[in-house]
CSV table of C-alpha atoms in Angstrom, one decimal:
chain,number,residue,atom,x,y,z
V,1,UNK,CA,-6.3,9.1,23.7
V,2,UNK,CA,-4.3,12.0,25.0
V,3,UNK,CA,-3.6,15.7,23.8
V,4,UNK,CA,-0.2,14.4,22.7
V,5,UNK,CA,-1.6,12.6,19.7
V,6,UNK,CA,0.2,12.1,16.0
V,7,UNK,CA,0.8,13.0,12.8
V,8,UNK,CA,0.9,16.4,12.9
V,9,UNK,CA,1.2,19.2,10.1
V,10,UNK,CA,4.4,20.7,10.9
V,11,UNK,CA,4.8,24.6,11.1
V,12,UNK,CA,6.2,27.3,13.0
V,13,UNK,CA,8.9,24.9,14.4
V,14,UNK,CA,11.7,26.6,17.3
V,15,UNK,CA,15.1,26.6,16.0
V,16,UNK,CA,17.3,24.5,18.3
V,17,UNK,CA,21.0,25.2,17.9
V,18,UNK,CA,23.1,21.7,18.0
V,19,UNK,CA,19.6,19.9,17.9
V,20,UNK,CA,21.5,18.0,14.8
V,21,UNK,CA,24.1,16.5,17.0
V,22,UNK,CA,21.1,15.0,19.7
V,23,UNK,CA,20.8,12.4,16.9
V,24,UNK,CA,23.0,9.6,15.7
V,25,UNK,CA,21.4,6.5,13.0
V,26,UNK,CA,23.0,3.4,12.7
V,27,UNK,CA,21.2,1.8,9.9
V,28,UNK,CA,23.0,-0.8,7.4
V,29,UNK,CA,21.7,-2.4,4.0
V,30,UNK,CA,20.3,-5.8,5.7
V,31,UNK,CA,18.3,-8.6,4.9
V,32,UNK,CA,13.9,-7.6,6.0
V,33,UNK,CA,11.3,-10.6,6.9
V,34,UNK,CA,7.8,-9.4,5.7
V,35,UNK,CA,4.5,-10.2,7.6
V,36,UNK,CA,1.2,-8.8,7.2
V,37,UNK,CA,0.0,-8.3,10.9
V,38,UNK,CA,-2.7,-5.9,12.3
V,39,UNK,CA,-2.2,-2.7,11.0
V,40,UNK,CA,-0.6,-3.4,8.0
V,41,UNK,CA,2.6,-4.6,7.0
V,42,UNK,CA,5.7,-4.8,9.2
V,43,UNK,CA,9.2,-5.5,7.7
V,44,UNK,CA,11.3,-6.7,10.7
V,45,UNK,CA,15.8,-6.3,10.2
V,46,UNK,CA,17.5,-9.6,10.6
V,47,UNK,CA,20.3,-7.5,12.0
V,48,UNK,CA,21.0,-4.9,14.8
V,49,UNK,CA,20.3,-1.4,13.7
V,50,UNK,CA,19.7,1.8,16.4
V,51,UNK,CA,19.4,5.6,16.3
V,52,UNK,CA,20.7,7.0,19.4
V,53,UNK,CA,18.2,10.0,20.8
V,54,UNK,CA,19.0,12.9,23.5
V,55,UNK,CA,21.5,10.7,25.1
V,56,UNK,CA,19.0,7.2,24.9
V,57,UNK,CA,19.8,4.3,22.6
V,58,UNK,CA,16.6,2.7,20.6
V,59,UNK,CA,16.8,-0.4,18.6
V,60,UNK,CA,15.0,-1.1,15.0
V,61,UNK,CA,12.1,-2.8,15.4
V,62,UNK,CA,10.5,-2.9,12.1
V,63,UNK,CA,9.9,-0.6,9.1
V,64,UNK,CA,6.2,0.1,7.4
V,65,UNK,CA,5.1,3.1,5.2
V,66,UNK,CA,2.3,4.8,4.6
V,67,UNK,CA,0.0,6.8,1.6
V,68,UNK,CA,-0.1,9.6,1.5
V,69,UNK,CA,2.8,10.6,4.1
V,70,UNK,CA,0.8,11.1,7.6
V,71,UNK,CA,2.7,14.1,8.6
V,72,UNK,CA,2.2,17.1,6.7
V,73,UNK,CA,4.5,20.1,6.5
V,74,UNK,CA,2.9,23.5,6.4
V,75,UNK,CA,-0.1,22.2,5.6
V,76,UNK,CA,0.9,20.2,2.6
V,77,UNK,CA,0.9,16.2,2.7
V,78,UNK,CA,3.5,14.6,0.9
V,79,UNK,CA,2.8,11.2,-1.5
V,80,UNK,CA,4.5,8.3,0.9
V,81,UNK,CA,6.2,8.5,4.3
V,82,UNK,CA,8.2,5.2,5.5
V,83,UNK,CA,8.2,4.9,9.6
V,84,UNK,CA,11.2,3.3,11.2
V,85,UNK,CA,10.0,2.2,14.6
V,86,UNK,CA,12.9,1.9,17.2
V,87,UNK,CA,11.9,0.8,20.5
V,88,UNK,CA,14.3,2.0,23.5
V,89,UNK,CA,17.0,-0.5,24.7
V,90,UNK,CA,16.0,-0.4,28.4
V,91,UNK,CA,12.7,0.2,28.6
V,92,UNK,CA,10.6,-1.6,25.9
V,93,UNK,CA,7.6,0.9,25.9
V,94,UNK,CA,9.0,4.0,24.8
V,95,UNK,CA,9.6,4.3,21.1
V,96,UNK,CA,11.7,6.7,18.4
V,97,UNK,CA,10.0,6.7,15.1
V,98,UNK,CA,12.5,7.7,12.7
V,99,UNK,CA,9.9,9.2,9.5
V,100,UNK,CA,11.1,9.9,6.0
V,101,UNK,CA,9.5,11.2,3.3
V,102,UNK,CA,9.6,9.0,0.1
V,103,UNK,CA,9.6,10.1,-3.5
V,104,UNK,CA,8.2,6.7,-5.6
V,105,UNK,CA,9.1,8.1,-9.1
V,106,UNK,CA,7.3,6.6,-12.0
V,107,UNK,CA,5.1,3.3,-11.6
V,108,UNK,CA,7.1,0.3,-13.3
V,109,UNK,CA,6.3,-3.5,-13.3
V,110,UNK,CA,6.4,-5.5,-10.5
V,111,UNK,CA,4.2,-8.0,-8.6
V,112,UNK,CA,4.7,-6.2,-5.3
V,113,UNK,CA,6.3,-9.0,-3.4
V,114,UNK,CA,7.9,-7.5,0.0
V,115,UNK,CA,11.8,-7.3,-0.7
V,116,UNK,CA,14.1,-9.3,1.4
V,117,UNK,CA,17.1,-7.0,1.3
V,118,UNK,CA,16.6,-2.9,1.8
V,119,UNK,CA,19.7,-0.5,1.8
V,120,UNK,CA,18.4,1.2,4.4
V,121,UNK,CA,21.3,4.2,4.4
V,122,UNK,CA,20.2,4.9,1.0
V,123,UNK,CA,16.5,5.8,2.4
V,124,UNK,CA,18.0,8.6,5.0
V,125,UNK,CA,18.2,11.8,4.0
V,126,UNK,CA,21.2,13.1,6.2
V,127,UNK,CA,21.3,16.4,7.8
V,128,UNK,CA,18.0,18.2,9.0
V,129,UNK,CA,14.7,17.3,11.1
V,130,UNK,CA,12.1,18.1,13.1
V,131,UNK,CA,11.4,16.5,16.6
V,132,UNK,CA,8.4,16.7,18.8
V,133,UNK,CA,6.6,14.2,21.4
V,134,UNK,CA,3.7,12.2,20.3
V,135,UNK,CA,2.0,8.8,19.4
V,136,UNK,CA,2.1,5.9,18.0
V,137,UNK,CA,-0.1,6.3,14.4
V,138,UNK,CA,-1.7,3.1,14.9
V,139,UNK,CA,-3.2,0.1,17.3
V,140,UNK,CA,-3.7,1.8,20.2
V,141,UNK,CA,-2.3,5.3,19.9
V,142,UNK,CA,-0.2,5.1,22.9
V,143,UNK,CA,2.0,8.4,23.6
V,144,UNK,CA,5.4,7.6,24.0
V,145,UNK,CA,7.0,8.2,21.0
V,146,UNK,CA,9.8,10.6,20.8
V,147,UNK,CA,9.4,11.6,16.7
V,148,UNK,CA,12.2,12.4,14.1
V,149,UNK,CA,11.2,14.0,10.4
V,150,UNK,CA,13.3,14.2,8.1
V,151,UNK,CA,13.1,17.3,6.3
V,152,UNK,CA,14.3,16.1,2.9
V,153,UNK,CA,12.6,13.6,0.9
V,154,UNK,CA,14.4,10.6,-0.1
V,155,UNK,CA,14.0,9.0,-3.8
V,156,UNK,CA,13.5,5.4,-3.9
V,157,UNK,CA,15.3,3.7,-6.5
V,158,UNK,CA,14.6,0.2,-5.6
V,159,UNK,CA,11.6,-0.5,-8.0
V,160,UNK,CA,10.6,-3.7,-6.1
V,161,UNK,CA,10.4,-1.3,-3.1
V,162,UNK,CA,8.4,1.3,-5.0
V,163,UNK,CA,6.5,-1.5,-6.2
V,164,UNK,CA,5.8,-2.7,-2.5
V,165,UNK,CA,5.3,0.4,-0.6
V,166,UNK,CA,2.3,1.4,-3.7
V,167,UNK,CA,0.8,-1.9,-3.3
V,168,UNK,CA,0.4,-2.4,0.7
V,169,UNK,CA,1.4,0.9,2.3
V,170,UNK,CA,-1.0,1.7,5.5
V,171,UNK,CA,-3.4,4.6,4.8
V,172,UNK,CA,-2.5,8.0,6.7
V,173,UNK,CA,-4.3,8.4,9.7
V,174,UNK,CA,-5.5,12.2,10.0
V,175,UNK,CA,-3.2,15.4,11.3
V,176,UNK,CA,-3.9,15.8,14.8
V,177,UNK,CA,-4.0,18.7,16.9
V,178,UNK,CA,-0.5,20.3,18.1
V,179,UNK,CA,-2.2,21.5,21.5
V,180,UNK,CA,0.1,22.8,23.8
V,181,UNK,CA,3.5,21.0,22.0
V,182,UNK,CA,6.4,22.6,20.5
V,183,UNK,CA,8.2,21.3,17.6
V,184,UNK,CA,12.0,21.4,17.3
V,185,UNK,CA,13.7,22.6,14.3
V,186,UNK,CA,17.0,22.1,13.1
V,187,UNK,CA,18.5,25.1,10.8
């Protein structure tokens, strides 16, 4: 492990004028296939979805959450935090990791069965993020992931989702140190 390690607790971030237009998601409601592998569970799109990055195009690899939210903003954690891994077009081992804070609501009945379908436009916030270079939260902790917060939190109104992200979400690996990074700010 390096000095470029992740989550972080995001503070004092630089104001970047136009950083807003550096990013571009192309995410659609699609059909998910669920697997629990080695780190938790993974929910892989049957279709093509991308977010398009400082001029690079990455394609959606798979989706996975965590609780509590493993980046923290000003030194506050927040209560879930879904990752959507992106994996660059032409060159395999760099990664965008796309993370969104998520508001479950209240508890309600389910039997926490991954859901096949997932609007996935209706679980990005829009406008407004934070960017910084780091690491991947998990296997091996390689740093090559460019990283994208959302600022906003997004409510979830699927309850089978709720359901499933409270039942099998990863745990939250612990805020690492910033060292000698910068994060980006949009306004």
């Amino acid at each position: 492990m390096g000095d470029q390690q992740s989550p972080i607790n995001i503070r004092d971030a630089v104001v970047v004028p136009q950083l807003e237009d550096e990013l571009a998601v192309r995410w659609r409601a699609d059909q998910f296939s669920a697997a629990e592998e080695g780190h938790g569970w993974r929910l892989r799109p049957k279709g093509e979805h991308s977010v398009r990055l400082s001029g690079h195009e990455f394609r959606l690899d798979n989706i996975h959450f965590h609780r509590p939210g493993e980046h923290w903003i000003d030194g506050r954690a927040r209560g879930a935090e879904m990752h959507a891994v992106h994996l660059r077009a032409d060159d395999g081992l760099r990664a965008c990791v796309v993370a969104v804070f998520l508001d479950l609501g209240e508890p309600g009945a389910s039997d926490a069965k991954p859901p096949s379908g997932i609007d996935l436009p209706t679980l990005f916030p829009g406008e407004g993020f934070h960017r910084y270079e780091g690491s991947l939260t998990t296997g091996e902790f390689d740093e090559v992931v460019s990283w994208v917060v959302m600022k906003d939190p997004v409510q979830v109104e699927d309850p089978a989702l709720r359901a499933f992200v409270r039942a099998h979400a990863d745990r939250a690996r612990p805020v690492q140190p910033l060292n000698r990074r910068f994060v980006l700010t949009t306004r």
